[in-house]
Short mmCIF file of C-alpha atoms in Angstrom, two decimals:
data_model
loop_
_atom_site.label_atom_id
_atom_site.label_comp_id
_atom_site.label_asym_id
_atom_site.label_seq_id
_atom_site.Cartn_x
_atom_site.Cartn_y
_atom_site.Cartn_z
CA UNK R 1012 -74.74 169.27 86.61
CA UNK R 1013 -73.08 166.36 85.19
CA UNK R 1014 -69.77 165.24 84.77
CA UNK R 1015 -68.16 162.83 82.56
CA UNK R 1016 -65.97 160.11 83.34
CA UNK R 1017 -62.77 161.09 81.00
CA UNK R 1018 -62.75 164.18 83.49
CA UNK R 1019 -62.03 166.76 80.66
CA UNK R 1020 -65.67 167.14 79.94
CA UNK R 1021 -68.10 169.57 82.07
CA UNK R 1022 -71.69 169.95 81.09
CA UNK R 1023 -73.27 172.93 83.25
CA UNK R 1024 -76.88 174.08 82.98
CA UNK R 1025 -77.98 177.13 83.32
CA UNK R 1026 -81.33 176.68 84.26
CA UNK R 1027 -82.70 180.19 83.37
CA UNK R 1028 -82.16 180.65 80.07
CA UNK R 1029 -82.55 176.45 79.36
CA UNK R 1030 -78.69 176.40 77.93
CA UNK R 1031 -75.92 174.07 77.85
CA UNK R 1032 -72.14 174.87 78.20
CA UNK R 1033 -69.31 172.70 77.09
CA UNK R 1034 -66.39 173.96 78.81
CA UNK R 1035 -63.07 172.04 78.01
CA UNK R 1036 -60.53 172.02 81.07
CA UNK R 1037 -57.14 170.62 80.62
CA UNK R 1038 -55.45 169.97 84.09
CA UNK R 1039 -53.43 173.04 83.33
CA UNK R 1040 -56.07 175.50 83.40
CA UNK R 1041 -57.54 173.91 86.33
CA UNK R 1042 -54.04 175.00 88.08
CA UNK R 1043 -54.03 178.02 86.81
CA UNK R 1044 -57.49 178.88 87.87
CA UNK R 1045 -56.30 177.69 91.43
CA UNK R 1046 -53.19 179.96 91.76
CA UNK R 1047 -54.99 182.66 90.76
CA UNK R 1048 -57.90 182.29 93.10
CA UNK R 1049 -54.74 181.98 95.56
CA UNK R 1050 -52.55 185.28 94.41
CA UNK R 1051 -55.98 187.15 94.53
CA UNK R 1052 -56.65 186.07 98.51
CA UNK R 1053 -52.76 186.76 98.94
CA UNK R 1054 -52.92 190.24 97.47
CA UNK R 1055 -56.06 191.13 99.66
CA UNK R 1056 -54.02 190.27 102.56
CA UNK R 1057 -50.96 192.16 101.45
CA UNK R 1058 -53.18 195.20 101.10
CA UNK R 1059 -54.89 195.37 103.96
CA UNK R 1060 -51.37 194.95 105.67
CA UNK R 1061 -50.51 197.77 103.66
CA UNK R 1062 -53.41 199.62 105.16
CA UNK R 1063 -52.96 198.79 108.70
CA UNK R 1064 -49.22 199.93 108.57
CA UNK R 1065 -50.23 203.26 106.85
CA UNK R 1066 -52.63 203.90 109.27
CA UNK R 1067 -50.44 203.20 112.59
CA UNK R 1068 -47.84 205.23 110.55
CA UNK R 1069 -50.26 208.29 110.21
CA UNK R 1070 -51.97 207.67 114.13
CA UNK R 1071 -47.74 208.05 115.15
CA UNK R 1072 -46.74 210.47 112.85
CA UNK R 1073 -50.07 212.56 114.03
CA UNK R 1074 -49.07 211.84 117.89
CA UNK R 1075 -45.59 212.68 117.64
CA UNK R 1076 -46.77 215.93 115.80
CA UNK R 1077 -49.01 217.10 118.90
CA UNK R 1078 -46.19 216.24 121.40
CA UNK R 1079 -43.55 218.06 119.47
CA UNK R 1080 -45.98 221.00 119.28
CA UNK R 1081 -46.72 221.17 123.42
CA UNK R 1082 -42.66 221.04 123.53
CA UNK R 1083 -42.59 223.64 121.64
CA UNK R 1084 -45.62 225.68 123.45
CA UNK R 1085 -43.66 225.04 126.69
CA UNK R 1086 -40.66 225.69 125.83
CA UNK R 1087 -41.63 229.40 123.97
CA UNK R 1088 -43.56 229.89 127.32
CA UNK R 1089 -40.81 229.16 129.35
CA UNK R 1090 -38.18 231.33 127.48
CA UNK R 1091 -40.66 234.44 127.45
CA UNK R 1092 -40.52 233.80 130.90
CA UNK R 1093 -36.94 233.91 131.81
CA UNK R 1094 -35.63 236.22 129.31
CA UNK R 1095 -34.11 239.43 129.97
CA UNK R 1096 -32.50 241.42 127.96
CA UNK R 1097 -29.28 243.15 128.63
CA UNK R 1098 -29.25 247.26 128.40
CA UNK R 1099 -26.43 249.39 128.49
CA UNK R 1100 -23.81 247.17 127.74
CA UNK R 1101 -20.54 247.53 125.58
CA UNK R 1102 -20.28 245.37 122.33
CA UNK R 1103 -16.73 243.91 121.92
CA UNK R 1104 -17.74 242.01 119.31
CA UNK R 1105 -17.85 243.48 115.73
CA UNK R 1106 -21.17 241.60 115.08
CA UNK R 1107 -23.60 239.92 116.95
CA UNK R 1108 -22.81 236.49 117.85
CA UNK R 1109 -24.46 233.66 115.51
CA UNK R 1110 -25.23 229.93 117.09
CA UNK R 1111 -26.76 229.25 113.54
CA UNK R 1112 -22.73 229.15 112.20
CA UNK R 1113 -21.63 227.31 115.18
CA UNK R 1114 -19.57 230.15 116.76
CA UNK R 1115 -18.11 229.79 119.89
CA UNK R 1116 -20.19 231.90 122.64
CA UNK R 1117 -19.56 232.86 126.06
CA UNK R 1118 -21.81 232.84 128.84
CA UNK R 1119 -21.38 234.48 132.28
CA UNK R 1120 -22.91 232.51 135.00
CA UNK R 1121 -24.22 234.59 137.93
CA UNK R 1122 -25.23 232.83 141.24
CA UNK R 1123 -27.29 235.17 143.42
CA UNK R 1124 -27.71 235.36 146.73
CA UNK R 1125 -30.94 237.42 146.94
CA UNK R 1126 -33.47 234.39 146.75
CA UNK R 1127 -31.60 232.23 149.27
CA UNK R 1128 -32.85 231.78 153.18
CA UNK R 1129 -35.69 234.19 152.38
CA UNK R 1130 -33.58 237.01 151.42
CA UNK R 1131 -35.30 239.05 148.52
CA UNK R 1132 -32.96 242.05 148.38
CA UNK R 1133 -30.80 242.96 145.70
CA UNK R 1134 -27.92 240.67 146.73
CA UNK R 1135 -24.66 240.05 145.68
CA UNK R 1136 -23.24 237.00 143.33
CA UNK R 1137 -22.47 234.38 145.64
CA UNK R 1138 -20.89 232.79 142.42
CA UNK R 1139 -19.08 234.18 139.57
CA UNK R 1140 -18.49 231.25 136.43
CA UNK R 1141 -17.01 232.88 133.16
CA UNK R 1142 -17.86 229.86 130.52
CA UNK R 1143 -16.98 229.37 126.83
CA UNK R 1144 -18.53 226.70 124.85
CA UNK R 1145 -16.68 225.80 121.41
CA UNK R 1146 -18.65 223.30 118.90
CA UNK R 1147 -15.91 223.47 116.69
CA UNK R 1148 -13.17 221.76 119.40
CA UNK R 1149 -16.29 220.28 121.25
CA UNK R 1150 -15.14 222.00 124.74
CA UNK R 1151 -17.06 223.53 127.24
CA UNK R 1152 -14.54 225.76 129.69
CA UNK R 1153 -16.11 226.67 132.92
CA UNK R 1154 -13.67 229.40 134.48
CA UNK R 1155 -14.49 229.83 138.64
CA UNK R 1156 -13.88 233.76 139.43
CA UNK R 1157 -13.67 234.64 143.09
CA UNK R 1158 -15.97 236.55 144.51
CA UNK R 1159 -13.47 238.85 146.25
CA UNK R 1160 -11.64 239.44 142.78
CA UNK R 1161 -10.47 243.30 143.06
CA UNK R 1162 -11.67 244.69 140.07
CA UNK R 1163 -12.94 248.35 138.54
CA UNK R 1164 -16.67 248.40 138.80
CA UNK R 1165 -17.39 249.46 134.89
CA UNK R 1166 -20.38 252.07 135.55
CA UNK R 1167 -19.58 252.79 139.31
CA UNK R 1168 -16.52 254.38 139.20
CA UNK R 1169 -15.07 252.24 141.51
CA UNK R 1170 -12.61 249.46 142.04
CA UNK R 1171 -13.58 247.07 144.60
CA UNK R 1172 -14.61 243.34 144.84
CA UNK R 1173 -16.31 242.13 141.75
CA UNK R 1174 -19.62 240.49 143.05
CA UNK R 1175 -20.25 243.83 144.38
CA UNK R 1176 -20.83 245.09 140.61
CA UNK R 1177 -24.13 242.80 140.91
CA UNK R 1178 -25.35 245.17 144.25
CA UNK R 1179 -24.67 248.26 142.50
CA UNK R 1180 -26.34 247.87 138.99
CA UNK R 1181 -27.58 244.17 138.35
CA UNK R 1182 -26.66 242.08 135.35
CA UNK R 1183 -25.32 244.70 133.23
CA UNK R 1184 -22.53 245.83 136.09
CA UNK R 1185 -21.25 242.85 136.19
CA UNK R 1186 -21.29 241.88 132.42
CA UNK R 1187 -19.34 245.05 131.49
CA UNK R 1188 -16.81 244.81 134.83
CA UNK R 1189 -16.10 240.89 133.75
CA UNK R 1190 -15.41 242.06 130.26
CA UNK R 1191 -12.83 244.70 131.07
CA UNK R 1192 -11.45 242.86 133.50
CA UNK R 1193 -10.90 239.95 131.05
CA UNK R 1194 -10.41 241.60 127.83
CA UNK R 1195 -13.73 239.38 126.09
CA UNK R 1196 -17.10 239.97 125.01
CA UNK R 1197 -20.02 238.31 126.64
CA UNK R 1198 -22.90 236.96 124.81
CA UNK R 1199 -24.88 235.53 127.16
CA UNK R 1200 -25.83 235.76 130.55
CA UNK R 1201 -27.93 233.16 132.94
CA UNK R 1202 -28.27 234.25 136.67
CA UNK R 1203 -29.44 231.74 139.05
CA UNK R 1204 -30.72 232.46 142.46
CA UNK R 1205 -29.34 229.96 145.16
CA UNK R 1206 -32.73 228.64 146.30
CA UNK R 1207 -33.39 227.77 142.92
CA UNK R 1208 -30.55 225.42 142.64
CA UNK R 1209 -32.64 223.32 145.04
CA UNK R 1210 -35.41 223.04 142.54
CA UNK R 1211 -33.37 222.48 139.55
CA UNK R 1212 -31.45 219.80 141.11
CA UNK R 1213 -34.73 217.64 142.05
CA UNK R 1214 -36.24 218.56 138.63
CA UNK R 1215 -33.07 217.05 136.13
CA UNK R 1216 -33.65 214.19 138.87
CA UNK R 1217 -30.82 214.94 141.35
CA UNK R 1218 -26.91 214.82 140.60
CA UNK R 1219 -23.61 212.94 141.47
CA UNK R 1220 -20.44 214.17 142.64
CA UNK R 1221 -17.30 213.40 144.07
CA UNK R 1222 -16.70 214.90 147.31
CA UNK R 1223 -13.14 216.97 146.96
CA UNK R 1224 -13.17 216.82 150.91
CA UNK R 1225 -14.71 215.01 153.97
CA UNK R 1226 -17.01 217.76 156.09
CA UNK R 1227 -20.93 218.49 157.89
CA UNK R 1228 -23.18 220.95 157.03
CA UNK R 1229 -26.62 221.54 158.04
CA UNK R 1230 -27.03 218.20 159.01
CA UNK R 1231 -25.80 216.63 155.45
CA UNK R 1232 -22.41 214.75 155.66
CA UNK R 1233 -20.27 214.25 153.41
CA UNK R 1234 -16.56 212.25 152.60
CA UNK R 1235 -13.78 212.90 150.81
CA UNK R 1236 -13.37 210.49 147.22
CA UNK R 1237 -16.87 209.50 147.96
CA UNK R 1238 -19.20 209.89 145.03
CA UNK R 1239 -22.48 210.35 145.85
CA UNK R 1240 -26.03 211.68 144.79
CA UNK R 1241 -27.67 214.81 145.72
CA UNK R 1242 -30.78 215.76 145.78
CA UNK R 1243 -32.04 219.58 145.67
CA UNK R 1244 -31.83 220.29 149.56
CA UNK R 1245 -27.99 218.19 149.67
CA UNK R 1246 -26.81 219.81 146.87
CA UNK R 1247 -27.51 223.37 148.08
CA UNK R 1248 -25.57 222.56 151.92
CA UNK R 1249 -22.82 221.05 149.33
CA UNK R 1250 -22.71 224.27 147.59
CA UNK R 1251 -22.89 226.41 150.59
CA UNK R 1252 -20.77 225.61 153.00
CA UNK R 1253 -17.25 227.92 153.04
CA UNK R 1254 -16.00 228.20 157.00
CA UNK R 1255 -15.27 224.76 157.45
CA UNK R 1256 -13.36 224.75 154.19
CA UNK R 1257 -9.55 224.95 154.38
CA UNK R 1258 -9.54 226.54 150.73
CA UNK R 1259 -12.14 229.25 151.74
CA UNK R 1260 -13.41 230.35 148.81
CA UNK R 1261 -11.94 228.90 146.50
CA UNK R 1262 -13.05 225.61 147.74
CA UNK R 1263 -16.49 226.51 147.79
CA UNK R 1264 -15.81 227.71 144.36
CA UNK R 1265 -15.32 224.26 143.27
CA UNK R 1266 -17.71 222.00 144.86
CA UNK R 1267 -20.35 225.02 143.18
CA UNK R 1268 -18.79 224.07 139.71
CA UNK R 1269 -18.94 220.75 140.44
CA UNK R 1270 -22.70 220.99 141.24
CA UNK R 1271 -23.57 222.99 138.03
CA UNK R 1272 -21.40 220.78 136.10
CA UNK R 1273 -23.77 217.79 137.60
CA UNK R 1274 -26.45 220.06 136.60
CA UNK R 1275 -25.38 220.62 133.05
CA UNK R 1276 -25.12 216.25 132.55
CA UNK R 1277 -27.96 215.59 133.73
CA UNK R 1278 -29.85 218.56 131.66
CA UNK R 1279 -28.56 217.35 128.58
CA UNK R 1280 -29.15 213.95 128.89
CA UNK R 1281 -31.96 212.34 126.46
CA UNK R 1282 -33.30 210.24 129.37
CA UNK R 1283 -34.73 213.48 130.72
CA UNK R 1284 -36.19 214.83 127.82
CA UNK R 1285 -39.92 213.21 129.16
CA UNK R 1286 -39.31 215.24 132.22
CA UNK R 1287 -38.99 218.38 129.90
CA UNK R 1288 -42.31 220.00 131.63
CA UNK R 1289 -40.51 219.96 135.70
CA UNK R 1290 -36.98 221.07 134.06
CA UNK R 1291 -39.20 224.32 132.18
CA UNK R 1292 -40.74 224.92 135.00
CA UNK R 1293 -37.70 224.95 137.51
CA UNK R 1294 -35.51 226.90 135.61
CA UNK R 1295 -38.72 229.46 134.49
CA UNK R 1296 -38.97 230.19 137.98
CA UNK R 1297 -35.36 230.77 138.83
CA UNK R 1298 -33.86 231.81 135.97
CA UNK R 1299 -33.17 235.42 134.38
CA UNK R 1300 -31.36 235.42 130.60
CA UNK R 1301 -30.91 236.57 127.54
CA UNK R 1302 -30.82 233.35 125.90
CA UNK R 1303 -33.72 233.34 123.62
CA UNK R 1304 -35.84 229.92 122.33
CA UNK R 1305 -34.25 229.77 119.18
CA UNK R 1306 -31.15 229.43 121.23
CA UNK R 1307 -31.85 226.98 122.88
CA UNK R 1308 -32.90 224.72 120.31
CA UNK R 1309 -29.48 225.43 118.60
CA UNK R 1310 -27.91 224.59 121.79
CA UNK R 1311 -29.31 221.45 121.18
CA UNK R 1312 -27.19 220.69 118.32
CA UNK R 1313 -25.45 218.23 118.39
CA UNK R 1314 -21.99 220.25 118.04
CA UNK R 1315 -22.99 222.23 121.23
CA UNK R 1316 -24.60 219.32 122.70
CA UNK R 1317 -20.92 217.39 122.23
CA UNK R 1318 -19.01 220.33 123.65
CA UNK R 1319 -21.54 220.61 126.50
CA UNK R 1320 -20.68 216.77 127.36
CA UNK R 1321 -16.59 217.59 127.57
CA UNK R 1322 -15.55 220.54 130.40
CA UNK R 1323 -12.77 221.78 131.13
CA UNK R 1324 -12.30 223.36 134.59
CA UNK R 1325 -9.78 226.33 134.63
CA UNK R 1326 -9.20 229.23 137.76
CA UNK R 1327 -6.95 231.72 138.08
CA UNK R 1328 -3.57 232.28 140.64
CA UNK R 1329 -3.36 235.19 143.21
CA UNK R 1330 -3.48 236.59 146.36
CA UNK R 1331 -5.29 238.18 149.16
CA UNK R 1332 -4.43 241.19 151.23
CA UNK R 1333 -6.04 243.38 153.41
CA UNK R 1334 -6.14 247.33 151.57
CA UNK R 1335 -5.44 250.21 152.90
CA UNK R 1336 -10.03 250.64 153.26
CA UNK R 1337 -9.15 247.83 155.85
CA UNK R 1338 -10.82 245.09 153.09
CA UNK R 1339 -9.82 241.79 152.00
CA UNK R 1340 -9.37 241.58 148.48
CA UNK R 1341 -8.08 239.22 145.81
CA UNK R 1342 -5.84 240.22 143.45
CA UNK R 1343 -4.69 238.33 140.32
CA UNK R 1344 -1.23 238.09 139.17
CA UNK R 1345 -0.35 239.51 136.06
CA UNK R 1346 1.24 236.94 134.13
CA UNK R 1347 -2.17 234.83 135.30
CA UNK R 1348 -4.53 237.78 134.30
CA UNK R 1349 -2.16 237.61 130.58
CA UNK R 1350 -2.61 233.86 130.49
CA UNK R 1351 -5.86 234.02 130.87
CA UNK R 1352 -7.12 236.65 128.56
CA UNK R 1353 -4.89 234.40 125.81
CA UNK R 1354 -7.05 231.46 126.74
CA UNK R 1355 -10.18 232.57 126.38
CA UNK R 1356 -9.25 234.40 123.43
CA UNK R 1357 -8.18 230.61 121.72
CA UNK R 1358 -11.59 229.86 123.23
CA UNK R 1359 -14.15 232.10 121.46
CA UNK R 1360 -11.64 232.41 118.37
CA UNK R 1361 -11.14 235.69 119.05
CA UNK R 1362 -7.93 237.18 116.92
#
């Protein structure tokens, strides 16, 4: 190869075929040559960027797709698990209830005390909650009904205290004695057994509450104002305890809705939707409803979601007396019985 010295004249050889090449560069072209030797390595990087995105795109869009389909595997197993339907029970609705177009639903909240301190019989509800959850005000009512309520037993012929309708013909007893006695349909039932509130405390990772009153209870104490956190075994003797209550009842009442309103926080929080597996698997195990998976994943919402997030506690006035059987029973007033039936009627949207 040879050059010559006015530097716009190349001579190249090809050897081979014994030919000579004049090639004429101006400086320009000697630029241009560069650049594009330049945009060409520049591209080549670009695209193999390109590549290496797509592919940690597709490796995380394939991940994500076999995590969201073990959710859903759990979750369907879980729900064929607990659910239950309800038989013999009167419709007061003129259609079926429809989460899909954001109704507002009730649920009836049954807290059985047939699994607790080994006792496998029948049992009674230990805890009556009437609930109404509204995504179109975005408010969760949890209504605390006392145990001793005197009621007609819808089914038994009977009136006597309401957690006995439980005793006398399960789930369905109760569903249609709550609904005469308050005048609303019921769409959905969950009944926990007490030892199971144990294991669904630990598994949403424990709860915090406010103490409404300084007392001890199977060795756990606890103090008035204080808030503190409970794990399955606390929250149960915080649940428990009525003898040492002044309010009775109706004080045990509360600290149980303030331990399934811990319950319901921590269950919808996002932080515990990696523990998904231990929640399924606490609730599968103590857990009977007619809440079905679809139903749950429209619970999800975010309209239900929101109203889950905002409760409202509400109970009912009356008084007790001893009958004429020689019982204690509770009886509502009237005008409270009226006021309430109005309520939840504004609730569910009920005309």
């Amino acid at each position: 190869t040879r050059s010559y010295r006015d530097g716009r004249l190349r001579v190249i050889r090809n050897r081979p075929l014994l030919r000579f090449t004049v090639l004429n560069f101006q400086k320009s072209d000697v630029y241009f040559m560069e650049h594009k030797h330049f945009s060409r390595a520049k591209s080549k990087k670009r695209h193999r960027g390109l590549k290496i995105i797509l592919f940690l795109f597709v490796m995380t869009a394939g991940i994500i797709g076999v995590y969201m389909v073990s959710v859903y595997s759990h979750v369907s197993n879980a729900t064929n698990k607990m659910y239950t339907s309800l038989e013999n029970v009167d419709n007061l609705r003129e259609g079926m209830v429809s989460l899909g177009n954001k109704e507002a639903i009730s649920i009836l909240l049954l807290g059985v005390d047939s699994g607790d301190l080994g006792r496998t019989e029948q049992g009674r509800t230990d805890t009556m909650i009437l609930a109404t959850i509204n995504p179109n005000t975005k408010k969760t009512v949890l209504m605390s009904i006392p145990r001793d309520t005197y009621a007609e037993i819808i089914g038994n012929g009977s009136w006597d205290k309401l957690n006995h309708a439980y005793a006398y013909g399960g789930t369905s007893m109760s569903v249609n004695s709550v609904q005469n006695l308050f005048d609303v349909p019921i769409d959905y039932y969950v009944t926990v057994n007490m030892a199971g509130i144990q294991e669904i405390v630990d598994a949403v990772g424990g709860i915090d509450i406010i103490s409404p009153l300084t007392f001890e209870y199977e060795g756990y104490q606890f103090y008035e104002g204080e808030s503190v956190h409970l794990d399955g075994k606390t929250a149960l003797a915080f649940a428990r305890m009525r003898y040492d209550d002044p309010d009775g009842d109706f004080g045990r009442q509360l600290r149980q809705r303030l331990v399934i309103e811990g319950i319901i926080s921590k269950a919808v929080d996002p932080a515990n939707l990696l523990n998904y597996r231990e929640i399924l698997n606490s609730l599968s195990s103590n857990i009977q409803t007619n809440f079905q998976m679809d139903d749950f994943f429209e619970l999800q919402g975010n309209s239900y979601s929101d109203a889950l997030r905002n409760i409202q506690a509400e109970s009912f006035e009356g008084e007790g007396n001893i009958a004429d059987d020689g019982v204690w029973y509770y009886y509502i007033y009237e005008e409270e019985l009226n006021r309430i039936q109005t309520m939840l009627h504004e609730e569910l949207e009920i005309n």
